[in-house]
Short mmCIF file of C-alpha atoms in Angstrom, two decimals:
data_model
loop_
_atom_site.label_atom_id
_atom_site.label_comp_id
_atom_site.label_asym_id
_atom_site.label_seq_id
_atom_site.Cartn_x
_atom_site.Cartn_y
_atom_site.Cartn_z
CA MET K 10 10.07 5.82 0.43
CA LEU K 11 9.28 6.11 -3.25
CA SER K 12 5.73 7.06 -4.07
CA ASP K 13 3.45 4.83 -6.12
CA SER K 14 0.40 5.99 -8.08
CA LYS K 15 -1.48 2.82 -7.06
CA LYS K 16 -1.09 3.80 -3.41
CA ILE K 17 -2.43 6.60 -1.27
CA SER K 18 -0.32 9.02 0.76
CA ILE K 19 -0.34 9.03 4.55
CA ARG K 20 -2.00 12.46 4.32
CA GLN K 21 -4.86 10.99 2.29
CA ALA K 22 -5.08 8.13 4.79
CA GLY K 23 -5.32 10.70 7.61
CA PHE K 24 -8.15 12.48 5.80
CA LEU K 25 -9.91 9.13 5.33
CA PHE K 26 -9.60 8.48 9.06
CA ILE K 27 -11.14 11.85 9.97
CA THR K 28 -14.02 11.30 7.54
CA TYR K 29 -14.86 7.79 8.63
CA ILE K 30 -14.86 8.56 12.35
CA PHE K 31 -17.20 11.51 11.73
CA THR K 32 -20.33 9.31 11.85
CA THR K 33 -19.50 7.76 15.23
CA SER K 34 -18.36 11.13 16.57
CA ILE K 35 -21.69 12.74 15.67
CA ASN K 36 -24.01 9.87 16.60
CA LEU K 37 -22.59 8.08 19.62
CA ILE K 38 -19.82 10.12 21.27
CA PRO K 39 -21.95 13.03 22.61
CA ILE K 40 -24.32 10.59 24.36
CA TYR K 41 -21.53 8.48 25.86
CA THR K 42 -19.42 11.41 27.08
CA SER K 43 -22.41 13.25 28.56
CA ILE K 44 -23.35 10.12 30.53
CA LYS K 45 -19.82 9.64 31.87
CA ALA K 46 -18.40 13.15 32.19
CA LYS K 47 -21.62 15.20 32.53
CA GLN K 48 -21.00 18.96 32.08
CA GLY K 49 -17.26 18.35 31.70
CA ALA K 50 -17.79 16.10 28.66
CA TRP K 51 -16.50 18.75 26.25
CA LEU K 52 -13.02 18.37 27.82
CA ALA K 53 -12.90 14.59 27.21
CA PRO K 54 -11.16 14.83 23.77
CA ILE K 55 -8.29 16.85 25.28
CA GLY K 56 -7.92 14.23 28.03
CA VAL K 57 -7.24 11.35 25.65
CA ILE K 58 -5.51 12.88 22.65
CA GLY K 59 -2.11 11.92 24.12
CA VAL K 60 -3.00 8.22 23.89
CA PHE K 61 -3.92 8.67 20.23
CA ILE K 62 -0.56 10.32 19.49
CA LEU K 63 1.12 7.44 21.33
CA LEU K 64 -0.61 5.02 18.94
CA SER K 65 0.99 6.78 16.00
CA PHE K 66 4.42 6.21 17.58
CA ILE K 67 3.57 2.49 17.87
CA TRP K 68 2.72 2.25 14.16
CA GLN K 69 5.73 4.35 13.25
CA GLY K 70 7.76 1.80 15.24
CA PHE K 71 6.34 -1.07 13.15
CA TYR K 72 6.98 0.65 9.86
CA LYS K 73 10.66 1.30 10.57
CA GLN K 74 11.14 -2.42 9.98
CA TYR K 75 8.12 -3.40 7.85
CA THR K 76 8.26 -0.60 5.30
CA ASN K 77 5.80 -2.07 2.81
CA SER K 78 3.61 -4.45 4.80
CA SER K 79 0.01 -4.55 5.90
CA LEU K 80 -1.22 -5.07 9.47
CA MET K 81 -1.85 -8.73 8.68
CA GLU K 82 1.70 -9.33 7.42
CA ILE K 83 3.19 -7.57 10.45
CA TYR K 84 1.07 -9.50 12.97
CA THR K 85 1.72 -12.84 11.26
CA ASP K 86 5.46 -12.25 11.02
CA ILE K 87 5.79 -11.24 14.67
CA THR K 88 3.40 -13.71 16.35
CA GLY K 89 3.82 -16.67 14.00
CA ARG K 90 1.55 -18.18 11.37
CA PHE K 91 -1.09 -19.75 13.67
CA VAL K 92 -1.59 -16.85 16.10
CA GLY K 93 -1.45 -14.42 13.20
CA LYS K 94 -4.25 -16.25 11.36
CA VAL K 95 -6.37 -16.35 14.55
CA LEU K 96 -5.92 -12.59 14.99
CA ILE K 97 -6.90 -12.00 11.36
CA ILE K 98 -10.05 -14.14 11.74
CA LEU K 99 -11.00 -12.12 14.84
CA HIS K 100 -10.41 -8.88 12.92
CA LEU K 101 -12.49 -10.25 10.05
CA PHE K 102 -15.50 -11.05 12.28
CA TRP K 103 -15.25 -7.66 13.94
CA MET K 104 -15.10 -5.86 10.60
CA PHE K 105 -18.16 -7.74 9.31
CA LEU K 106 -20.06 -6.67 12.42
CA LEU K 107 -18.86 -3.05 12.34
CA THR K 108 -19.66 -2.56 8.66
CA SER K 109 -23.20 -3.91 9.01
CA LEU K 110 -23.68 -1.89 12.19
CA TYR K 111 -22.63 1.38 10.55
CA LEU K 112 -24.93 0.72 7.60
CA ARG K 113 -27.73 0.21 10.12
CA ILE K 114 -26.80 3.44 11.98
CA LEU K 115 -26.83 5.40 8.72
CA ILE K 116 -30.30 4.14 7.79
CA HIS K 117 -31.61 4.70 11.32
CA ARG K 118 -30.35 8.28 11.20
CA LEU K 119 -32.16 8.94 7.92
CA VAL K 120 -35.40 7.40 9.12
CA GLU K 121 -35.29 9.02 12.56
CA SER K 122 -34.29 12.47 11.41
CA ILE K 123 -36.15 13.14 8.17
CA TYR K 124 -37.91 10.21 6.55
CA ALA K 125 -40.04 8.90 9.41
CA ASN K 126 -42.02 5.68 8.82
CA VAL K 127 -40.24 4.97 5.54
CA ASN K 128 -39.09 1.42 4.77
CA MET K 129 -35.35 1.24 5.57
CA ASP K 130 -34.61 -0.96 2.54
CA ILE K 131 -35.43 1.99 0.28
CA PHE K 132 -32.25 3.68 1.53
CA ALA K 133 -30.08 0.63 2.07
CA ILE K 134 -30.39 -0.90 -1.42
CA PRO K 135 -29.47 2.17 -3.55
CA PHE K 136 -26.72 3.09 -1.09
CA LEU K 137 -25.19 -0.38 -1.36
CA ILE K 138 -25.47 -0.39 -5.16
CA VAL K 139 -23.42 2.83 -5.31
CA ILE K 140 -20.89 1.44 -2.81
CA VAL K 141 -20.49 -1.85 -4.69
CA TYR K 142 -19.96 0.09 -7.93
CA THR K 143 -17.36 2.36 -6.27
CA LEU K 144 -15.45 -0.52 -4.71
CA ARG K 145 -14.64 -1.92 -8.16
CA PHE K 146 -12.20 1.00 -8.53
CA GLY K 147 -10.38 0.32 -5.25
CA LEU K 148 -8.84 2.44 -2.53
CA VAL K 149 -7.09 5.15 -4.56
CA PRO K 150 -10.24 6.69 -6.15
CA LEU K 151 -11.96 6.53 -2.75
CA ALA K 152 -9.09 8.45 -1.12
CA ARG K 153 -9.15 11.03 -3.95
CA PHE K 154 -12.93 11.34 -3.65
CA ASN K 155 -12.47 11.85 0.06
CA GLU K 156 -10.12 14.76 -0.63
CA ILE K 157 -13.20 16.52 -2.03
CA VAL K 158 -15.58 15.26 0.66
CA PHE K 159 -13.40 16.11 3.64
CA PRO K 160 -13.13 19.91 3.10
CA LEU K 161 -16.87 20.07 2.32
CA LEU K 162 -17.67 18.13 5.46
CA ALA K 163 -15.41 20.34 7.58
CA LEU K 164 -16.85 23.51 6.04
CA VAL K 165 -20.47 22.47 6.62
CA PHE K 166 -19.68 21.24 10.12
CA TYR K 167 -17.97 24.46 11.26
CA MET K 168 -20.65 26.55 9.57
CA LEU K 169 -23.25 24.68 11.65
CA VAL K 170 -21.22 25.14 14.82
CA ALA K 171 -20.98 28.89 14.11
CA LEU K 172 -24.76 29.08 13.59
CA ILE K 173 -25.48 27.12 16.79
CA LEU K 174 -23.07 29.19 18.92
CA PRO K 175 -25.77 31.68 20.07
CA ASN K 176 -27.82 28.74 21.44
CA ILE K 177 -24.97 27.36 23.56
CA LYS K 178 -25.36 28.21 27.24
CA ILE K 179 -22.18 28.41 29.30
CA LYS K 180 -24.08 27.30 32.42
CA PHE K 181 -24.55 23.86 30.77
CA LEU K 182 -20.78 23.51 30.23
CA THR K 183 -19.77 24.46 33.75
CA PRO K 184 -18.77 24.04 36.55
CA VAL K 185 -15.69 21.96 35.82
CA THR K 186 -13.55 21.37 38.90
CA TYR K 187 -10.84 18.93 40.00
CA ARG K 188 -13.70 16.51 40.81
CA SER K 189 -14.43 16.35 37.06
CA ILE K 190 -11.00 14.95 36.15
CA ILE K 191 -11.88 11.26 36.60
CA PRO K 192 -15.30 11.53 34.85
CA ILE K 193 -13.61 13.38 31.98
CA PHE K 194 -11.17 10.50 31.51
CA GLN K 195 -14.05 8.02 31.78
CA GLY K 196 -15.81 9.94 29.00
CA GLY K 197 -12.54 9.87 27.08
CA VAL K 198 -12.68 6.06 26.96
CA GLY K 199 -15.54 6.36 24.46
CA ILE K 200 -13.45 8.70 22.32
CA LEU K 201 -10.52 6.27 22.50
CA GLY K 202 -12.90 3.60 21.17
CA VAL K 203 -13.34 5.78 18.09
CA PHE K 204 -9.68 6.80 17.76
CA ALA K 205 -8.93 3.06 17.75
CA TYR K 206 -10.15 3.00 14.12
CA PHE K 207 -6.78 4.59 13.27
CA THR K 208 -5.32 1.07 13.36
CA LEU K 209 -7.72 -0.01 10.59
CA LEU K 210 -5.78 2.21 8.18
CA PHE K 211 -2.90 -0.25 8.39
CA ILE K 212 -5.01 -3.18 7.21
CA VAL K 213 -4.29 -1.51 3.87
CA GLY K 214 -0.86 -0.38 5.09
CA ASP K 215 0.81 -1.93 2.03
CA LYS K 216 -1.17 0.54 -0.11
CA ILE K 217 -0.03 3.63 1.85
CA ASN K 218 3.01 5.70 0.89
CA ASN K 219 5.21 7.92 3.10
CA LYS K 220 4.67 5.88 6.25
CA GLU K 221 7.75 7.50 7.76
CA LYS K 222 5.51 10.53 8.32
CA ILE K 223 2.86 8.74 10.43
CA VAL K 224 3.65 10.70 13.62
CA LYS K 225 3.83 14.05 11.84
CA THR K 226 0.47 13.47 10.09
CA THR K 227 -1.14 12.23 13.31
CA LEU K 228 -0.01 15.36 15.17
CA GLN K 229 -1.62 17.50 12.46
CA ILE K 230 -4.91 15.62 12.37
CA SER K 231 -5.09 15.37 16.17
CA ILE K 232 -5.38 19.18 16.39
CA PHE K 233 -8.34 19.06 14.01
CA LEU K 234 -9.86 16.11 15.87
CA VAL K 235 -9.62 17.74 19.30
CA LEU K 236 -11.23 20.94 17.99
CA SER K 237 -14.00 19.09 16.12
CA LEU K 238 -14.84 16.63 18.89
CA THR K 239 -14.85 19.42 21.49
CA ALA K 240 -17.21 21.35 19.21
CA ILE K 241 -19.53 18.35 18.69
CA ILE K 242 -19.81 17.62 22.42
CA SER K 243 -20.04 21.30 23.39
CA VAL K 244 -22.93 21.78 20.96
CA ALA K 245 -24.75 18.65 22.17
CA ILE K 246 -24.52 19.48 25.88
CA GLY K 247 -24.31 23.27 25.58
CA VAL K 248 -27.68 23.61 23.86
CA PHE K 249 -29.72 21.17 25.96
CA SER K 250 -27.55 20.35 29.05
CA TYR K 251 -25.95 16.96 29.60
CA LYS K 252 -29.13 15.59 31.20
CA VAL K 253 -31.03 15.96 27.94
CA ALA K 254 -28.09 15.04 25.68
CA GLN K 255 -27.65 11.66 27.38
CA ARG K 256 -31.32 10.78 26.90
CA VAL K 257 -31.94 11.66 23.25
CA HIS K 258 -30.82 10.00 20.03
CA LEU K 259 -28.62 12.09 17.79
CA PRO K 260 -28.25 15.11 20.13
CA PHE K 261 -26.09 16.98 17.62
CA LEU K 262 -28.76 16.67 14.93
CA ILE K 263 -31.45 17.87 17.34
CA ALA K 264 -29.20 20.83 18.22
CA VAL K 265 -28.86 21.60 14.50
CA LYS K 266 -32.67 21.68 14.29
CA GLN K 267 -32.60 24.61 16.76
CA ILE K 268 -30.76 26.82 14.27
CA SER K 269 -32.79 29.82 13.33
CA LEU K 270 -31.19 32.77 11.62
CA PHE K 271 -33.34 35.93 11.90
CA ASN K 272 -36.39 33.61 11.92
CA THR K 273 -35.92 33.02 8.19
CA LEU K 274 -33.24 30.31 7.83
CA GLU K 275 -34.66 27.24 9.58
CA LYS K 276 -34.85 23.45 9.15
CA ILE K 277 -31.41 23.31 7.59
CA GLU K 278 -30.81 19.75 8.82
CA SER K 279 -32.29 18.38 5.60
CA ALA K 280 -29.72 20.37 3.64
CA VAL K 281 -26.75 19.21 5.70
CA LEU K 282 -27.72 15.56 5.91
CA PRO K 283 -26.41 14.76 2.39
CA PHE K 284 -22.94 15.86 3.47
CA TRP K 285 -23.08 13.50 6.44
CA LEU K 286 -24.20 10.74 4.08
CA LEU K 287 -20.94 11.27 2.18
CA SER K 288 -19.07 10.56 5.40
CA ASP K 289 -21.07 7.35 5.87
CA PHE K 290 -20.37 6.44 2.28
CA VAL K 291 -16.60 6.79 2.82
CA LEU K 292 -16.83 4.84 6.09
CA ILE K 293 -18.70 1.87 4.65
CA CYS K 294 -16.56 1.79 1.49
CA PHE K 295 -13.36 1.86 3.55
CA PHE K 296 -14.55 -0.77 6.02
CA MET K 297 -15.59 -3.02 3.12
CA ILE K 298 -12.13 -2.59 1.55
CA CYS K 299 -10.57 -3.54 4.92
CA THR K 300 -12.81 -6.63 5.23
CA LEU K 301 -12.00 -7.74 1.69
CA SER K 302 -8.26 -7.19 2.31
CA LEU K 303 -8.45 -9.35 5.44
CA LEU K 304 -10.30 -12.01 3.45
CA GLN K 305 -7.72 -11.83 0.67
CA TYR K 306 -4.83 -12.29 3.09
CA LEU K 307 -6.57 -15.06 5.08
CA PHE K 308 -7.32 -17.23 2.04
CA ASN K 309 -4.37 -16.04 -0.04
CA LEU K 310 -6.70 -14.87 -2.84
CA SER K 311 -5.34 -13.36 -6.04
CA SER K 312 -8.13 -10.75 -6.20
CA THR K 313 -11.09 -9.52 -4.16
CA GLN K 314 -13.04 -8.23 -7.18
CA PRO K 315 -15.36 -11.29 -7.45
CA PHE K 316 -16.39 -10.93 -3.81
CA ILE K 317 -17.61 -7.33 -3.93
CA ASN K 318 -21.15 -8.04 -5.19
CA ILE K 319 -21.84 -10.98 -2.90
CA TYR K 320 -20.42 -9.04 0.07
CA GLY K 321 -22.82 -6.19 -0.79
CA ILE K 322 -25.76 -8.63 -0.61
CA LEU K 323 -24.47 -10.15 2.63
CA LEU K 324 -24.02 -6.69 4.12
CA PHE K 325 -27.62 -5.78 3.30
CA ILE K 326 -28.89 -8.88 5.14
CA LEU K 327 -26.49 -8.43 8.07
CA SER K 328 -27.52 -4.77 8.46
CA ASN K 329 -31.11 -5.96 8.88
CA LEU K 330 -30.12 -8.64 11.38
CA VAL K 331 -27.54 -6.72 13.40
CA ALA K 332 -29.87 -4.50 15.48
CA ASN K 333 -33.57 -3.92 15.86
CA ASN K 334 -33.44 -0.34 17.13
CA PHE K 335 -31.11 2.50 18.10
CA PHE K 336 -31.28 1.61 21.82
CA GLU K 337 -29.56 -1.69 21.09
CA ILE K 338 -26.86 0.06 19.08
CA GLN K 339 -26.28 2.60 21.86
CA TYR K 340 -26.02 -0.09 24.57
CA PHE K 341 -23.78 -2.18 22.35
CA PHE K 342 -21.50 0.82 21.76
CA GLU K 343 -21.31 1.72 25.46
CA ASP K 344 -20.94 -1.75 26.96
CA PHE K 345 -19.02 -3.73 24.37
CA MET K 346 -17.99 -2.08 21.13
CA ILE K 347 -15.78 0.62 22.70
CA TYR K 348 -13.73 -1.96 24.60
CA VAL K 349 -13.33 -4.29 21.63
CA ASN K 350 -12.31 -1.31 19.50
CA ILE K 351 -9.74 -0.31 22.12
CA PHE K 352 -8.48 -3.90 22.22
CA PHE K 353 -8.02 -4.14 18.43
CA GLY K 354 -6.94 -0.53 18.00
CA PHE K 355 -4.66 0.14 20.96
CA ILE K 356 -3.94 -2.89 23.14
CA LEU K 357 -3.22 -5.43 20.40
CA PRO K 358 -0.76 -3.26 18.41
CA THR K 359 1.03 -2.39 21.70
CA LEU K 360 1.28 -6.07 22.67
CA ILE K 361 2.48 -7.05 19.20
CA LEU K 362 5.10 -4.28 19.29
CA ILE K 363 6.33 -5.51 22.69
CA ILE K 364 6.47 -9.11 21.39
CA GLY K 365 8.25 -7.84 18.28
CA LYS K 366 10.84 -6.05 20.45
CA ILE K 367 11.37 -9.18 22.58
CA ARG K 368 11.77 -11.35 19.46
CA LYS K 369 13.96 -8.61 17.92
CA LYS K 370 11.75 -8.32 14.85
CA VAL K 371 10.92 -4.62 15.25
CA MET B 22 -36.98 -14.64 -0.24
CA ILE B 23 -37.24 -15.69 -3.90
CA PRO B 24 -35.65 -12.41 -5.13
CA LEU B 25 -32.73 -13.10 -2.78
CA PHE B 26 -32.21 -16.58 -4.22
CA ILE B 27 -32.40 -15.22 -7.77
CA LEU B 28 -29.96 -12.40 -6.91
CA VAL B 29 -27.42 -14.68 -5.20
CA ALA B 30 -27.72 -17.26 -8.01
CA GLY B 31 -27.30 -14.57 -10.68
CA VAL B 32 -24.27 -12.99 -9.02
CA SER B 33 -22.75 -16.43 -8.37
CA ILE B 34 -23.14 -17.58 -11.99
CA PHE B 35 -21.67 -14.31 -13.26
CA GLU B 36 -18.68 -14.24 -10.90
CA ILE B 37 -17.94 -17.97 -11.00
CA SER B 38 -17.95 -18.00 -14.80
CA ILE B 39 -15.26 -15.29 -14.78
CA MET B 40 -13.24 -17.16 -12.14
CA VAL B 41 -13.52 -20.43 -14.14
CA LYS B 42 -12.07 -18.65 -17.18
CA LYS B 43 -9.17 -17.40 -15.03
CA LYS B 44 -8.78 -20.87 -13.43
CA GLN B 45 -9.09 -19.43 -9.90
CA LYS B 46 -10.08 -22.63 -8.05
CA LYS B 47 -9.39 -21.34 -4.54
CA GLU B 48 -11.41 -18.18 -5.21
CA ILE B 49 -14.36 -20.27 -6.45
CA ILE B 50 -14.42 -22.34 -3.24
CA VAL B 51 -14.28 -19.22 -1.02
CA PHE B 52 -16.95 -17.57 -3.17
CA ILE B 53 -19.33 -20.55 -2.87
CA PHE B 54 -18.77 -20.55 0.90
CA PHE B 55 -19.57 -16.82 0.98
CA ALA B 56 -22.69 -17.30 -1.16
CA LEU B 57 -23.93 -20.09 1.15
CA ILE B 58 -23.41 -17.89 4.23
CA THR B 59 -25.37 -15.13 2.47
CA LEU B 60 -28.23 -17.55 1.78
CA VAL B 61 -28.25 -18.87 5.37
CA PHE B 62 -28.38 -15.34 6.84
CA GLY B 63 -30.95 -14.39 4.20
CA LEU B 64 -33.14 -17.33 5.22
CA CYS B 65 -32.80 -16.34 8.90
CA TYR B 66 -33.90 -12.81 8.09
CA PHE B 67 -36.71 -13.47 5.63
CA LEU B 68 -38.28 -16.34 7.60
CA ASN B 69 -38.58 -14.17 10.70
CA PRO B 70 -37.66 -10.50 10.16
CA SER B 71 -38.65 -9.46 13.70
CA LYS B 72 -36.46 -12.00 15.47
CA LYS B 73 -33.78 -11.15 18.07
CA SER B 74 -30.83 -9.24 16.64
CA ILE B 75 -27.15 -10.23 16.41
CA ILE B 76 -26.35 -7.55 18.99
CA TYR B 77 -28.92 -9.06 21.35
CA TRP B 78 -27.31 -12.50 21.06
CA ILE B 79 -23.78 -11.16 21.56
CA MET B 80 -24.80 -9.16 24.65
CA ASN B 81 -26.82 -12.10 25.96
CA ILE B 82 -23.97 -14.60 25.55
CA LEU B 83 -21.56 -12.22 27.30
CA GLY B 84 -24.04 -11.61 30.13
CA LEU B 85 -24.30 -7.91 29.29
CA ILE B 86 -28.09 -7.84 29.61
CA TYR B 87 -29.64 -4.46 28.87
#
């Protein structure tokens, strides 16, 4: 496929995916996996990575036929106009909810970790102003910006893991026996709920080049994802044990607070938080782009530019209405969000591919 | 609540004036719909900021009481 400067490469899309799942991976995955898989939680990413790779084959299957289409165009063409529109409306509602929820999570994390008792609006308003300004430039500058953010994020993350290593106790990560297999897969369901965001990339699928390399790119990023998720969970349960990790908010951040190098380098969480904010920034920007793309397709709009400012205002209000505290977010993630994510991210594309095969459209 | 009204009105006037120049009728209708939704949610929030959350209502409707 010929490349286009107004599009991003599949490699850039893969980097975007890794960056925007970082927030959920850090905040919610360690708690969920430690509840379900206990001391074997650190093996959960290995248990489900095969399903993620399978998803890439599904999307590769779509793009053999629909070389330059978005998720919306593919779904509408395969299922018909009415069902397609219904699916897009459902996606649209879900994206509105997810975007406001992640904005809320970001602000909660700031207030809970460093700026206790500070009005949340102080963070939300400037953050949204920067996002709204950035969105005017579209997806390509965001993907290029992410090419700078992603290596920084990875560097800081692995530096932290290296510094925490002395605090990890093997006794908290063992024993893992054949009895742990089912709990590990149960813990993996939460990770699948995050991997399901891979499908969101194809909402802007018409703006991605080299889609014939989806499987190859996914195989490459899946190695990084398995290593990083294993590290995140190992740190969370290896420092405190799964019993503590499942009861605290932000276990990874609390583990980072334990870092002490020769009793001189301490409290480095305030220095690393800005890097995590960059990940949140990429996530919210990308989710807003996806929402606006869905809106554009649904109403057949010529441009989404006029809607950026008003969506920013709506997002601010929704982020205040979506949840009252972190407990609600955690319960919502465990009992509902994971399964809806899996539905939109894994089950729906699989069903559509099967329907497409039956109707001989794929 | 007044700052919200002023903000939404200001953004609406600015964006709609551009859309009128470009003769984007469909976009104007969707934009007004969007602006009204923003005002309704804004009213809900500012009239009672400590009310039950969206998550609470979703979980309650689905019977997933926590």
